Short mmCIF file of C-alpha atoms and ligand atoms in Angstrom, two decimals:
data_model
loop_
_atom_site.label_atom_id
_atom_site.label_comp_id
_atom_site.label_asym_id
_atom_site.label_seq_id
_atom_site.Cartn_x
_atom_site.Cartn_y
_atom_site.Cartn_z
CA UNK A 1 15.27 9.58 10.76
CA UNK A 2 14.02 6.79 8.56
CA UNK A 3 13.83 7.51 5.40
CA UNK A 4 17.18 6.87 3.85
CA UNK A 5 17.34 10.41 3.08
CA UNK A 6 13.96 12.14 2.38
CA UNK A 7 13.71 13.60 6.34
CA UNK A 8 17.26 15.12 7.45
CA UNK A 9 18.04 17.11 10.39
CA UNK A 10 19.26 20.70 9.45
CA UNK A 11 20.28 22.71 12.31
CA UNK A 12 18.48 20.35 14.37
CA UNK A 13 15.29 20.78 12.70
CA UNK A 14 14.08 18.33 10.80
CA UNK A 15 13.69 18.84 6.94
CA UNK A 16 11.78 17.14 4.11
CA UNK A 17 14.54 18.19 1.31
CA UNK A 18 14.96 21.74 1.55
CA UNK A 19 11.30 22.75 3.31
CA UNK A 20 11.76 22.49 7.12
CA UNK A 21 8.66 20.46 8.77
CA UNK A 22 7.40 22.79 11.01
CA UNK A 23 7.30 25.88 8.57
CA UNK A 24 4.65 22.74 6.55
CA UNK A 25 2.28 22.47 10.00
CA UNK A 26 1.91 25.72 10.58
CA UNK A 27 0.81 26.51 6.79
CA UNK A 28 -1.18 23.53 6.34
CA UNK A 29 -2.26 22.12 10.51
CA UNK A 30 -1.74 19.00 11.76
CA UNK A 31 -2.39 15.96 12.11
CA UNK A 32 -0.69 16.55 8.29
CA UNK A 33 0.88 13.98 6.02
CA UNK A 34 3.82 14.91 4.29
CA UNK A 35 5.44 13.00 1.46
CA UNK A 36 8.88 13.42 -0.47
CA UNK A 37 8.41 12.88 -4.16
CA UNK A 38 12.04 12.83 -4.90
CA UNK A 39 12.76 9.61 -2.74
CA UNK A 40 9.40 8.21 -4.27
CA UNK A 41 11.32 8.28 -7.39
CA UNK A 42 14.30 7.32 -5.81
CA UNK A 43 12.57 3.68 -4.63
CA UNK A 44 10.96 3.23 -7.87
CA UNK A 45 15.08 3.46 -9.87
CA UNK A 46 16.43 1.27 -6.81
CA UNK A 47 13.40 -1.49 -7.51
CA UNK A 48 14.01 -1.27 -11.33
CA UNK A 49 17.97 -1.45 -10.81
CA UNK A 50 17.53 -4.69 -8.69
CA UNK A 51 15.67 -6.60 -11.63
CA UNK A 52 17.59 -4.53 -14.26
CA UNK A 53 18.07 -7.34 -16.85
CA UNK A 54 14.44 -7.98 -17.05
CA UNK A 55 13.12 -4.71 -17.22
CA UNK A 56 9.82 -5.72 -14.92
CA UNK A 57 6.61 -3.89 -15.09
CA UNK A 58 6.38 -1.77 -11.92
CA UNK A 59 2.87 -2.28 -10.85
CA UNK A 60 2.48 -0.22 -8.18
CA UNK A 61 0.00 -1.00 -5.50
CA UNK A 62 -2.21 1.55 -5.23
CA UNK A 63 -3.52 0.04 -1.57
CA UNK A 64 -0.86 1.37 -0.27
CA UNK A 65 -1.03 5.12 -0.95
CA UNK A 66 -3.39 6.35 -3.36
CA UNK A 67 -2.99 10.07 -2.94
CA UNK A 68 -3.49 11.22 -6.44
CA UNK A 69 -0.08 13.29 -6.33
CA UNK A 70 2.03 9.90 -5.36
CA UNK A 71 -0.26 7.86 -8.18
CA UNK A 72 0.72 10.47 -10.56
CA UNK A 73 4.08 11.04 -9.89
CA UNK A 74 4.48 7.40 -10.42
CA UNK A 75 2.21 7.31 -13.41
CA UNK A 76 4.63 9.59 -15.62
CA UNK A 77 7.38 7.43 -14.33
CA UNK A 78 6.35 4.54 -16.53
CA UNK A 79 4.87 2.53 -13.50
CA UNK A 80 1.49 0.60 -14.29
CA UNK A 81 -0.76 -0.16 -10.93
CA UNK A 82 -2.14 -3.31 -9.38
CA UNK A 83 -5.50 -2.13 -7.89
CA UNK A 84 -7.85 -4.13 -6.05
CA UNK A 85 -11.48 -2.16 -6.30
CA UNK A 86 -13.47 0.16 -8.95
CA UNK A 87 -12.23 3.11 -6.30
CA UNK A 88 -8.80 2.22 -7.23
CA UNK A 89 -9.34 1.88 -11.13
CA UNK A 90 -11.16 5.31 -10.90
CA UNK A 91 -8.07 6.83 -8.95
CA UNK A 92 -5.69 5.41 -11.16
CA UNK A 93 -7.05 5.79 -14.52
CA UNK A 94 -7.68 9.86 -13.25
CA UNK A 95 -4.21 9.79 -12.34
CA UNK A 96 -3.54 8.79 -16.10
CA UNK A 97 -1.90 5.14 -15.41
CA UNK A 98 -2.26 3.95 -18.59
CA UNK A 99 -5.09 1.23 -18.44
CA UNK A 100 -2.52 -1.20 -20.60
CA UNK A 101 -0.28 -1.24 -16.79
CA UNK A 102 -3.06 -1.97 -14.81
CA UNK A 103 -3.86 -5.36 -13.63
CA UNK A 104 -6.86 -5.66 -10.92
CA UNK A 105 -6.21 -7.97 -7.96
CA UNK A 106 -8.71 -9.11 -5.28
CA UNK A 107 -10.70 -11.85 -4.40
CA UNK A 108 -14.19 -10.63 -3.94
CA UNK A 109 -14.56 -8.41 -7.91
CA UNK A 110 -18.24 -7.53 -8.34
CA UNK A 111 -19.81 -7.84 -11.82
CA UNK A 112 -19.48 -4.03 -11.92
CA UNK A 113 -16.74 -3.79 -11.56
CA UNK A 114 -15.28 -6.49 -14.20
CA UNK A 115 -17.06 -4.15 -16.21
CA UNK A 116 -15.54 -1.36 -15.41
CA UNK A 117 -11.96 -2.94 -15.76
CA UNK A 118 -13.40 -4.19 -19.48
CA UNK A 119 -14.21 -0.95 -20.34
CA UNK A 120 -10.99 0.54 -19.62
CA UNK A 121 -9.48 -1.98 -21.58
CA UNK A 122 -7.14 -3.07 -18.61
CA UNK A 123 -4.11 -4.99 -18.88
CA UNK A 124 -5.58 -7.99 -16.99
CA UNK A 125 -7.86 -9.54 -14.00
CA UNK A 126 -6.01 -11.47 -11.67
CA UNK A 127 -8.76 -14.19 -10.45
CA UNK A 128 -9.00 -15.87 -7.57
CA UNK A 129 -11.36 -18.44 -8.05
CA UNK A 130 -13.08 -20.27 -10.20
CA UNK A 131 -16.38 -19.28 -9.38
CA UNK A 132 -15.23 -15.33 -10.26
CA UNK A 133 -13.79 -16.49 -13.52
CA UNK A 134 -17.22 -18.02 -14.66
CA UNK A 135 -18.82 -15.13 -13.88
CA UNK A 136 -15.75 -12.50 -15.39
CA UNK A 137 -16.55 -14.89 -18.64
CA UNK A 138 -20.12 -13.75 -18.70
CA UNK A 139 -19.78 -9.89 -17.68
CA UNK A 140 -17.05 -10.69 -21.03
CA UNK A 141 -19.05 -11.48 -22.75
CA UNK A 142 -22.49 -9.51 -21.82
CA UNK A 143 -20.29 -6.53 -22.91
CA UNK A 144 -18.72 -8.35 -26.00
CA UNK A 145 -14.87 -8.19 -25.00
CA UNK A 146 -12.71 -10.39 -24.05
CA UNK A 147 -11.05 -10.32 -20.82
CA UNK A 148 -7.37 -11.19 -20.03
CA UNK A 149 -6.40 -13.37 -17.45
CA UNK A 150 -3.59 -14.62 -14.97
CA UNK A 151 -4.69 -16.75 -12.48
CA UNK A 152 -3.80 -16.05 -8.72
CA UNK A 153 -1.69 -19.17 -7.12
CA UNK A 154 -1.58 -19.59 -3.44
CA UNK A 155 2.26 -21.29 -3.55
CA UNK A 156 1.80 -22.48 -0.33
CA UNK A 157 4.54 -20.19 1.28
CA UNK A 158 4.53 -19.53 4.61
CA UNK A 159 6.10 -16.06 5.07
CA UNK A 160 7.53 -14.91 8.23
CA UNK A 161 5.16 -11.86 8.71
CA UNK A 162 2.37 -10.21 11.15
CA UNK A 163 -0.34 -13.07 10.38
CA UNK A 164 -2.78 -10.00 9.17
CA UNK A 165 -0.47 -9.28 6.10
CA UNK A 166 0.30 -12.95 5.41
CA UNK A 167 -1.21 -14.08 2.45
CA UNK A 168 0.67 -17.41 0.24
CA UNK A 169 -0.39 -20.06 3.09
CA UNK A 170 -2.81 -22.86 1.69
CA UNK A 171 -5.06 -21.38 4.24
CA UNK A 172 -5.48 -18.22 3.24
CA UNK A 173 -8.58 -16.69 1.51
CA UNK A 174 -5.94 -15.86 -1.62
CA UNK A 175 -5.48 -17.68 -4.88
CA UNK A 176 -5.57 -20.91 -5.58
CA UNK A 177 -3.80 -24.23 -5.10
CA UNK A 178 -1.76 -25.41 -8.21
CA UNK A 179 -4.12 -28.29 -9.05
CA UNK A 180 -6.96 -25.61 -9.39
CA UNK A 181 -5.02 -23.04 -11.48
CA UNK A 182 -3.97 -25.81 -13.62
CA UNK A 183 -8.11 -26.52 -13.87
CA UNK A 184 -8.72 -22.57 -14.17
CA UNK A 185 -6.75 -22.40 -16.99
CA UNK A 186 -8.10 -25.17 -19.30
CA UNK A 187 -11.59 -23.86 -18.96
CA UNK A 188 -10.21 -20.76 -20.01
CA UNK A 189 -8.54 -21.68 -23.22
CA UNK A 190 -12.12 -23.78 -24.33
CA UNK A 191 -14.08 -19.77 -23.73
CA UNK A 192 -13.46 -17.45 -26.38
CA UNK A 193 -14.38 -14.48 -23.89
CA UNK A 194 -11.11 -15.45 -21.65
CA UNK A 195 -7.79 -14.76 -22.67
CA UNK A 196 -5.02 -16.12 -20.15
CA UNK A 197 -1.95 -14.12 -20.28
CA UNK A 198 -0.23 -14.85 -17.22
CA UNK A 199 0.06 -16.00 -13.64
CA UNK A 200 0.33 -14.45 -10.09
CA UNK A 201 1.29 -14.87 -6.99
CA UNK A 202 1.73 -12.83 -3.97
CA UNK A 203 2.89 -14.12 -1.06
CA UNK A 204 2.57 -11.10 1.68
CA UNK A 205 3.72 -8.11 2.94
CA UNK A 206 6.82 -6.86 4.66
CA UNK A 207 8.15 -10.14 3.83
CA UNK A 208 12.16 -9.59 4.41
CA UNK A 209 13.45 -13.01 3.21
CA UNK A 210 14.28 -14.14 -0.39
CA UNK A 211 13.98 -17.77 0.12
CA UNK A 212 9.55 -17.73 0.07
CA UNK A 213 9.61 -15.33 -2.86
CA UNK A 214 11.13 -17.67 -4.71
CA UNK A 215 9.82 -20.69 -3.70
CA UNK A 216 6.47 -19.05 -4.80
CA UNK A 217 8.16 -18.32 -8.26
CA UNK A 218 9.00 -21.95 -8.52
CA UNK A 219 5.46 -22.66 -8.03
CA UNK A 220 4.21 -19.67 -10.55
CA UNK A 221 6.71 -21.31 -12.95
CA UNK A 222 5.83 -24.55 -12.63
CA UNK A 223 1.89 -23.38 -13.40
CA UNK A 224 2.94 -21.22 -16.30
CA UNK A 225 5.01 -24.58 -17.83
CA UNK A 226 1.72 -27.06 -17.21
CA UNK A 227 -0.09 -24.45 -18.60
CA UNK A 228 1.71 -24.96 -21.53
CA UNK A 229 1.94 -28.29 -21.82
CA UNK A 230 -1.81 -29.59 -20.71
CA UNK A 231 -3.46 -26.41 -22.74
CA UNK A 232 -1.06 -25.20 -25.43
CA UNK A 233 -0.97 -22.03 -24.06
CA UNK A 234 2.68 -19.71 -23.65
CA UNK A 235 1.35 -17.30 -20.80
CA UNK A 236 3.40 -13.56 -21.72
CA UNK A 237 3.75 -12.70 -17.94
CA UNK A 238 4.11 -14.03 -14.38
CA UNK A 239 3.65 -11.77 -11.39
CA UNK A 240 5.89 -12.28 -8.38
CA UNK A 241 3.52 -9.72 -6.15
CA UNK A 242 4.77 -7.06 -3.91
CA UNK A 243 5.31 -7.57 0.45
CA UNK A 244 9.19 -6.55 -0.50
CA UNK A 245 10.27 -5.56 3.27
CA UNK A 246 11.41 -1.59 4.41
CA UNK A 247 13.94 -1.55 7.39
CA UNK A 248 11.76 -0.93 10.70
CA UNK A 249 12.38 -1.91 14.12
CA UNK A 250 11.84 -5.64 13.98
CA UNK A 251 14.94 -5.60 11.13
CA UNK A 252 16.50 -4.76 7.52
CA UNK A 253 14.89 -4.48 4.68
CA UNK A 254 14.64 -6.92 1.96
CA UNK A 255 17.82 -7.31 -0.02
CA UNK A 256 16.32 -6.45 -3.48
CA UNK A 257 19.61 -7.40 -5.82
CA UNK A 258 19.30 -10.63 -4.16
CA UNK A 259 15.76 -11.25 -5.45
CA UNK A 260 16.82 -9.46 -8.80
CA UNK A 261 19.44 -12.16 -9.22
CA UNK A 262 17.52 -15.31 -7.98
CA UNK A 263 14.43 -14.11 -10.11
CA UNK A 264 16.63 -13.18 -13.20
CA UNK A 265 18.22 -17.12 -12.78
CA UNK A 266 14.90 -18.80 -12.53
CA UNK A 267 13.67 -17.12 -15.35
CA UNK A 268 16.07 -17.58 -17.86
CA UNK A 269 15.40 -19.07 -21.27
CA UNK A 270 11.75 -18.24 -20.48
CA UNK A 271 9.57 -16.59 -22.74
CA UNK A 272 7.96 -14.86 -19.71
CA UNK A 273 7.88 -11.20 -18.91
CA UNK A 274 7.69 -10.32 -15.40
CA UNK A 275 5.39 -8.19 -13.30
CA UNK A 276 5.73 -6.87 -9.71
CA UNK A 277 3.77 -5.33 -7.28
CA UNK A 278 5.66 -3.07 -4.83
CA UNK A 279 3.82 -0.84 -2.15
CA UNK A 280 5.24 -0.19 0.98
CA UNK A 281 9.09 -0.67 -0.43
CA UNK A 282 8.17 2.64 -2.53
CA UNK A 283 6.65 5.01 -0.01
CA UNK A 284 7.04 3.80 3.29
CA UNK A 285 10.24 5.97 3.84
CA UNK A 286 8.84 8.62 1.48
CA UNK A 287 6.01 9.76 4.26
CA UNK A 288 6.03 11.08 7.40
CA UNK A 289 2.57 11.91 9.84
CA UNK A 290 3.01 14.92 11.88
CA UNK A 291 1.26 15.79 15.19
CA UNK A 292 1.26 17.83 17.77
CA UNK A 293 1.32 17.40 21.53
CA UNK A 294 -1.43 18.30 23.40
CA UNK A 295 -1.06 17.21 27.10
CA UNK A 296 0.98 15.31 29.11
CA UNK A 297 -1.19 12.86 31.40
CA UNK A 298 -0.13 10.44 34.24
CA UNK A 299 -2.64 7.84 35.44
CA UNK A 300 -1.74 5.52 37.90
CA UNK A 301 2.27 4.80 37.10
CA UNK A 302 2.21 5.42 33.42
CA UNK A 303 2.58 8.77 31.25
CA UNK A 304 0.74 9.47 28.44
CA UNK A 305 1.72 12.21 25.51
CA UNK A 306 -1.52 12.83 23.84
CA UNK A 307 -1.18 14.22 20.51
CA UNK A 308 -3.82 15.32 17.87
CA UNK A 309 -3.67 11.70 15.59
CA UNK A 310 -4.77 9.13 16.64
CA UNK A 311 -5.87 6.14 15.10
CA UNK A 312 -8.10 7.10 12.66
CA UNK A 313 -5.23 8.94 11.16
CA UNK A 314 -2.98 6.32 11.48
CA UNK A 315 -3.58 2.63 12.33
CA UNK A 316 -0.78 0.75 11.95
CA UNK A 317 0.31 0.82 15.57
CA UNK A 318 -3.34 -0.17 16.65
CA UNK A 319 -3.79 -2.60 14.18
CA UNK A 320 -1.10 -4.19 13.67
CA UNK A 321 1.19 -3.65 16.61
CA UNK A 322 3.61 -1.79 14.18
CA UNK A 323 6.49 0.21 15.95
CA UNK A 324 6.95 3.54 14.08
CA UNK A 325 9.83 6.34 14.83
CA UNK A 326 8.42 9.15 16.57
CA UNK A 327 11.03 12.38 16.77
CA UNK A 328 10.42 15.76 17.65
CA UNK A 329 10.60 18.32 14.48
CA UNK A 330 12.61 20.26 16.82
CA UNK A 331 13.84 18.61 19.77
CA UNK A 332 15.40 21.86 21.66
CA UNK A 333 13.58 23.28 24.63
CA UNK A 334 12.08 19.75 25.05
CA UNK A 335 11.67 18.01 28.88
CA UNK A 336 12.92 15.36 30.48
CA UNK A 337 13.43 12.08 28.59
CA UNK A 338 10.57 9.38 30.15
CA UNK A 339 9.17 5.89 29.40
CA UNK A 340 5.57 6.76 27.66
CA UNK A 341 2.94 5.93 25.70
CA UNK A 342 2.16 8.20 23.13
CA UNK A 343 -1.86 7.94 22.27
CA UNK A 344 -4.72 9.93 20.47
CA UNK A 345 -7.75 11.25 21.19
CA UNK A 346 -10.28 8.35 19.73
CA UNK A 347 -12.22 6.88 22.59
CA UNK A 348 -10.94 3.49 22.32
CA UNK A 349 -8.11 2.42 24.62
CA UNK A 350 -6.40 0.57 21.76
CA UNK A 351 -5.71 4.36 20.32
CA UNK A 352 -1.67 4.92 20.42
CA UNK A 353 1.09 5.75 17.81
CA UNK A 354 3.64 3.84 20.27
CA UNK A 355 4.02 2.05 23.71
CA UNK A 356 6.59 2.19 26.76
CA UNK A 357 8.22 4.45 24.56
CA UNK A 358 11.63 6.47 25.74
CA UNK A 359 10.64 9.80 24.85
CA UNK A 360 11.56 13.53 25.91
CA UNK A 361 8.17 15.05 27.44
CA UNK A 362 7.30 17.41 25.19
CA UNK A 363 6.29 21.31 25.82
CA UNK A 364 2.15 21.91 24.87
CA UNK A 365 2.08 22.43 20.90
CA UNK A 366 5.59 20.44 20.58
CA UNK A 367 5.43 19.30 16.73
CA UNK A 368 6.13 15.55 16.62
CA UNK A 369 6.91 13.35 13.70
CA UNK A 370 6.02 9.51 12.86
CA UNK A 371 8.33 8.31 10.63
CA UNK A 372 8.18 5.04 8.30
CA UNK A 373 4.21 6.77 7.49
CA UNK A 374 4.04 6.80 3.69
CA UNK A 375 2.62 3.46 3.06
CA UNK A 376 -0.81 2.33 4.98
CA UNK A 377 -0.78 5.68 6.73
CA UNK A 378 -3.90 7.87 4.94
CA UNK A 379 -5.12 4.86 2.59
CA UNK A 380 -6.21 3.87 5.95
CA UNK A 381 -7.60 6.79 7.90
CA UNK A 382 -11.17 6.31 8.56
CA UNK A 383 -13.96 8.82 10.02
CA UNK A 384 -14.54 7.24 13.16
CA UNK A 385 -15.75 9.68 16.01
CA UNK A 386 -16.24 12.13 12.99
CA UNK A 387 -12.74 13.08 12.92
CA UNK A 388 -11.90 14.47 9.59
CA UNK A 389 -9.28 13.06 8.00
CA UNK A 390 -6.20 15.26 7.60
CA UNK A 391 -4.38 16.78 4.72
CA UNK A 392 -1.72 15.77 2.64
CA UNK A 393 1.51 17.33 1.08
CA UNK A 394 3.70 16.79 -1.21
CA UNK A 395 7.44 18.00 -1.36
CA UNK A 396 9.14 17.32 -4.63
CA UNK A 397 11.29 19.87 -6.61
CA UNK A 398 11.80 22.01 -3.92
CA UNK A 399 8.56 23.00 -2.97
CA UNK A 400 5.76 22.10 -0.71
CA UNK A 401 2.56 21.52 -2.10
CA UNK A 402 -1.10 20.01 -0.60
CA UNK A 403 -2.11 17.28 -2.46
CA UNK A 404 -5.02 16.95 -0.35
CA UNK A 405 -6.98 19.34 1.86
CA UNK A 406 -8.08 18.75 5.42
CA UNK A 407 -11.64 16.94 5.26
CA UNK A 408 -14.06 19.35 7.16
CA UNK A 409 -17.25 18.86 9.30
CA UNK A 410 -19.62 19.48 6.31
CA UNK A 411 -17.45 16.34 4.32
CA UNK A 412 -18.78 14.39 7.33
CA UNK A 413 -22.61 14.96 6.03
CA UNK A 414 -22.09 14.26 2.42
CA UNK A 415 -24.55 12.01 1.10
CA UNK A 416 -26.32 12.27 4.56
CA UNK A 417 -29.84 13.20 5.49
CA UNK A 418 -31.43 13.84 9.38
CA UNK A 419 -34.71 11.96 9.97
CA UNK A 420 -37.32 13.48 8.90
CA UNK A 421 -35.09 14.55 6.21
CA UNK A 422 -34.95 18.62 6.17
CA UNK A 423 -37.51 20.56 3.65
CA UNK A 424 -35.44 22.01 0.90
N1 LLP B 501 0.05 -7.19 -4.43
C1 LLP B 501 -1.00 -7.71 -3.79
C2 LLP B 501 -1.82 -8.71 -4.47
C3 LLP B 501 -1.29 -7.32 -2.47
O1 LLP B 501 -2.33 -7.85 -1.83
C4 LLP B 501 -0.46 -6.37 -1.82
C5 LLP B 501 -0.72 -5.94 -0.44
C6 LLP B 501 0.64 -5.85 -2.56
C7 LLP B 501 0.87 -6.28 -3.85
C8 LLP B 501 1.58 -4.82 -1.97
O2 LLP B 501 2.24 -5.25 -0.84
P1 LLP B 501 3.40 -4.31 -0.22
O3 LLP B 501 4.49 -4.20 -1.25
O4 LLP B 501 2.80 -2.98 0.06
O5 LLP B 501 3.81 -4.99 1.02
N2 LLP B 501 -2.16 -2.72 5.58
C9 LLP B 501 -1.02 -3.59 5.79
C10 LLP B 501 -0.49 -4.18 4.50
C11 LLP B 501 -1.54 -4.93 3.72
C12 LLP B 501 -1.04 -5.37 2.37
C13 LLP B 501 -2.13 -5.91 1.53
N3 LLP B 501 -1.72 -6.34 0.24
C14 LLP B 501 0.05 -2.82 6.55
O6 LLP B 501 -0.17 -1.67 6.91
O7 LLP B 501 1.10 -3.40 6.83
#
């Protein structure tokens, strides 16, 4: 199973360390999320082993999984947190990330929410423009602090990715192109409410060469060095980003000492620190979504498994045309294998976990398992055809724990009223 360890077969059955799967559904239901602390911890050593020599800040991105347990597990682990909305501050700073690790990414920060990164005292704003630095400089200083800075540089990296997580290409909405940082940064230094303290880049995700990492670097560097030269400012940090590539069916995963040893070259002699951003490449592996089968359809000459997630629970097959592992929890007393596509129960036609799949056709109530689920899998659920979204545990130390309970119906009406809105 994928994982590189967390999910093992034991006497067929498969296993998150020493609590089998389908003892976890029938405590907790499905569809149920199920994450493996230990090999969360396991990424975040790997990661810090692969840039060893210069001992990065692990800013975790929270996007990818911000389940309280995985935020806090990582928290007391020394990781900081790039987040990307108030939500995510809130999460993280509850989570007890220390606000000095945090550094808030995005390109559309409201004025409340500057705030609320000023308040916490946050490590820095990562700005995208120059129209949100102007107006981070007056929220700065409106509330009388100043606000540190690294400006976001779109390299101009094309990496070979799905186009939807592609993000260093001079086209996209992100960062800004050299010239402008350059810009960005001299207004800075003349406004006593902005501090710069380093420079960013990011240049997508599940990116599985080296090669546009660090040609992005280059580019970071070579913004960092004008920086000091043109404004007579030594930046402390630059941010390589996150998009580091898990194995999954389209190939291998990023080799990580390789970028560890090209970084660690390029920034030699350089009085920079360095930052980076992993999200999927810590718990991708680390997460599994189980489901159950419900029926086995045929229409016309295809088969359908329908099973009780669908897209709402998990959208990265829909969305993205992602490929996951599906396995049964226990594959004995199982059918015949058969070419299927295994789909939800959202009305939309675009709901499936996998297509023309080669899969065993399961007995009603058969307990299935996507794998590779850890990272994009609940941070994306949504509500849609009020379908609650499911519950979440965590396995670390030996024991099983929800992290999250199932959403209910009356979660569905929070914050809602009928019209006319019912006496009290
Ligand atoms: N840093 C920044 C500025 C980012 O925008 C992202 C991801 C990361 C770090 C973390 O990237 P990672 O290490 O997780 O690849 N929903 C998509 C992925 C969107 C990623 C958005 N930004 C998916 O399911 O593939």
């Amino acid at each position: 199973m994928t994982g590189g360890g967390a999910f093992e077969r034991r006497a067929g059955l498969l296993h998150c360390g020493p609590c089998p799967l389908d003892a976890i559904a029938e405590e907790h239901g499905t569809p149920l999320y199920v994450y493996s602390g230990a090999h969360v911890l396991a990424r975040l050593r790997a990661l810090r082993e692969a840039f060893r020599p210069l001992d990065p800040l692990v800013a975790y991105s929270a996007k990818a999984n911000s389940s309280m347990a995985v935020l806090g597990l990582l928290a007391r682990s020394g990781a900081g947190a790039d987040v990307v909305s108030g939500g995510e501050l809130f999460r993280c700073l509850r989570a007890g990330v220390p606000p000095e690790r945090i550094v808030f990414a995005g390109v559309g920060k409201t004025a409340r929410e500057m705030e609320e990164g000023l308040d916490a005292d946050i490590m820095s704003f990562h700005v995208e423009s120059a129209a949100e630095m102007a107006l981070l400089a007056s929220v700065a200083r409106r509330v009388g602090k100043p606000a540190r800075v690294a400006v976001r540089v779109n390299p101009g990296v094309r990496s070979p990715t799905h186009e939807y997580t592609r993000t260093g290409h001079a086209t996209a909405k992100f960062g800004v192109a050299p010239p402008e940082a350059a810009e960005m940064y001299r207004s800075a230094c003349a406004d006593g409410f902005l501090e710069p303290v380093g420079v960013c880049v990011h240049i997508g995700s599940q990116v599985r060469e080296v090669r546009p990492f660090v040609d992005a670097l280059k580019t970071a560097l070579a913004v960092a060095e004008r920086c000091r030269r043109d404004a007579g400012v030594q930046l402390r940090y630059v941010d390589i980003g996150g998009g580091f590539a898990v194995a999954d069916a389209d190939g291998a995963e990023l080799d990580l000492a390789q970028l560890g040893g090209e970084v660690s070259s390029l920034m030699a002699g350089r009085s920079l620190s360095l930052v980076v951003e992993p999200g999927r490449s810590l718990v991708a592996a680390a997460g599994v979504l189980l489901t159950r089968a419900l029926y086995v359809k045929r229409s016309g000459d295809k088969t359908f498994v329908v099973v009780d997630a669908g897209m709402t629970d998990f959208l990265r097959p829909s969305y993205y045309g992602a490929a996951h592992p599906i396995e049964f929890v226990d594959p004995a007393g199982q059918g015949a294998p058969a070419r299927v596509d295994v789909v939800g129960p959202v009305c939309e036609s675009g709901d499936f976990l996998a297509k023309d799949r080669l899969l065993r056709l399961p007995r009603p109530g058969a307990l299935l398992c996507v794998g590779a689920a850890g990272a994009y899998g609940f941070a994306m659920a949504s509500n849609y055809n009020s379908r609650p979204r499911p519950a979440e545990v965590m396995v670390h130390q030996g024991v099983a724990r929800l992290v999250r309970t199932r959403e209910g119906y009356e979660d569905l009406l929070r914050g809602e009223t009928t019209w006319p809105p019912a006496k009290q």
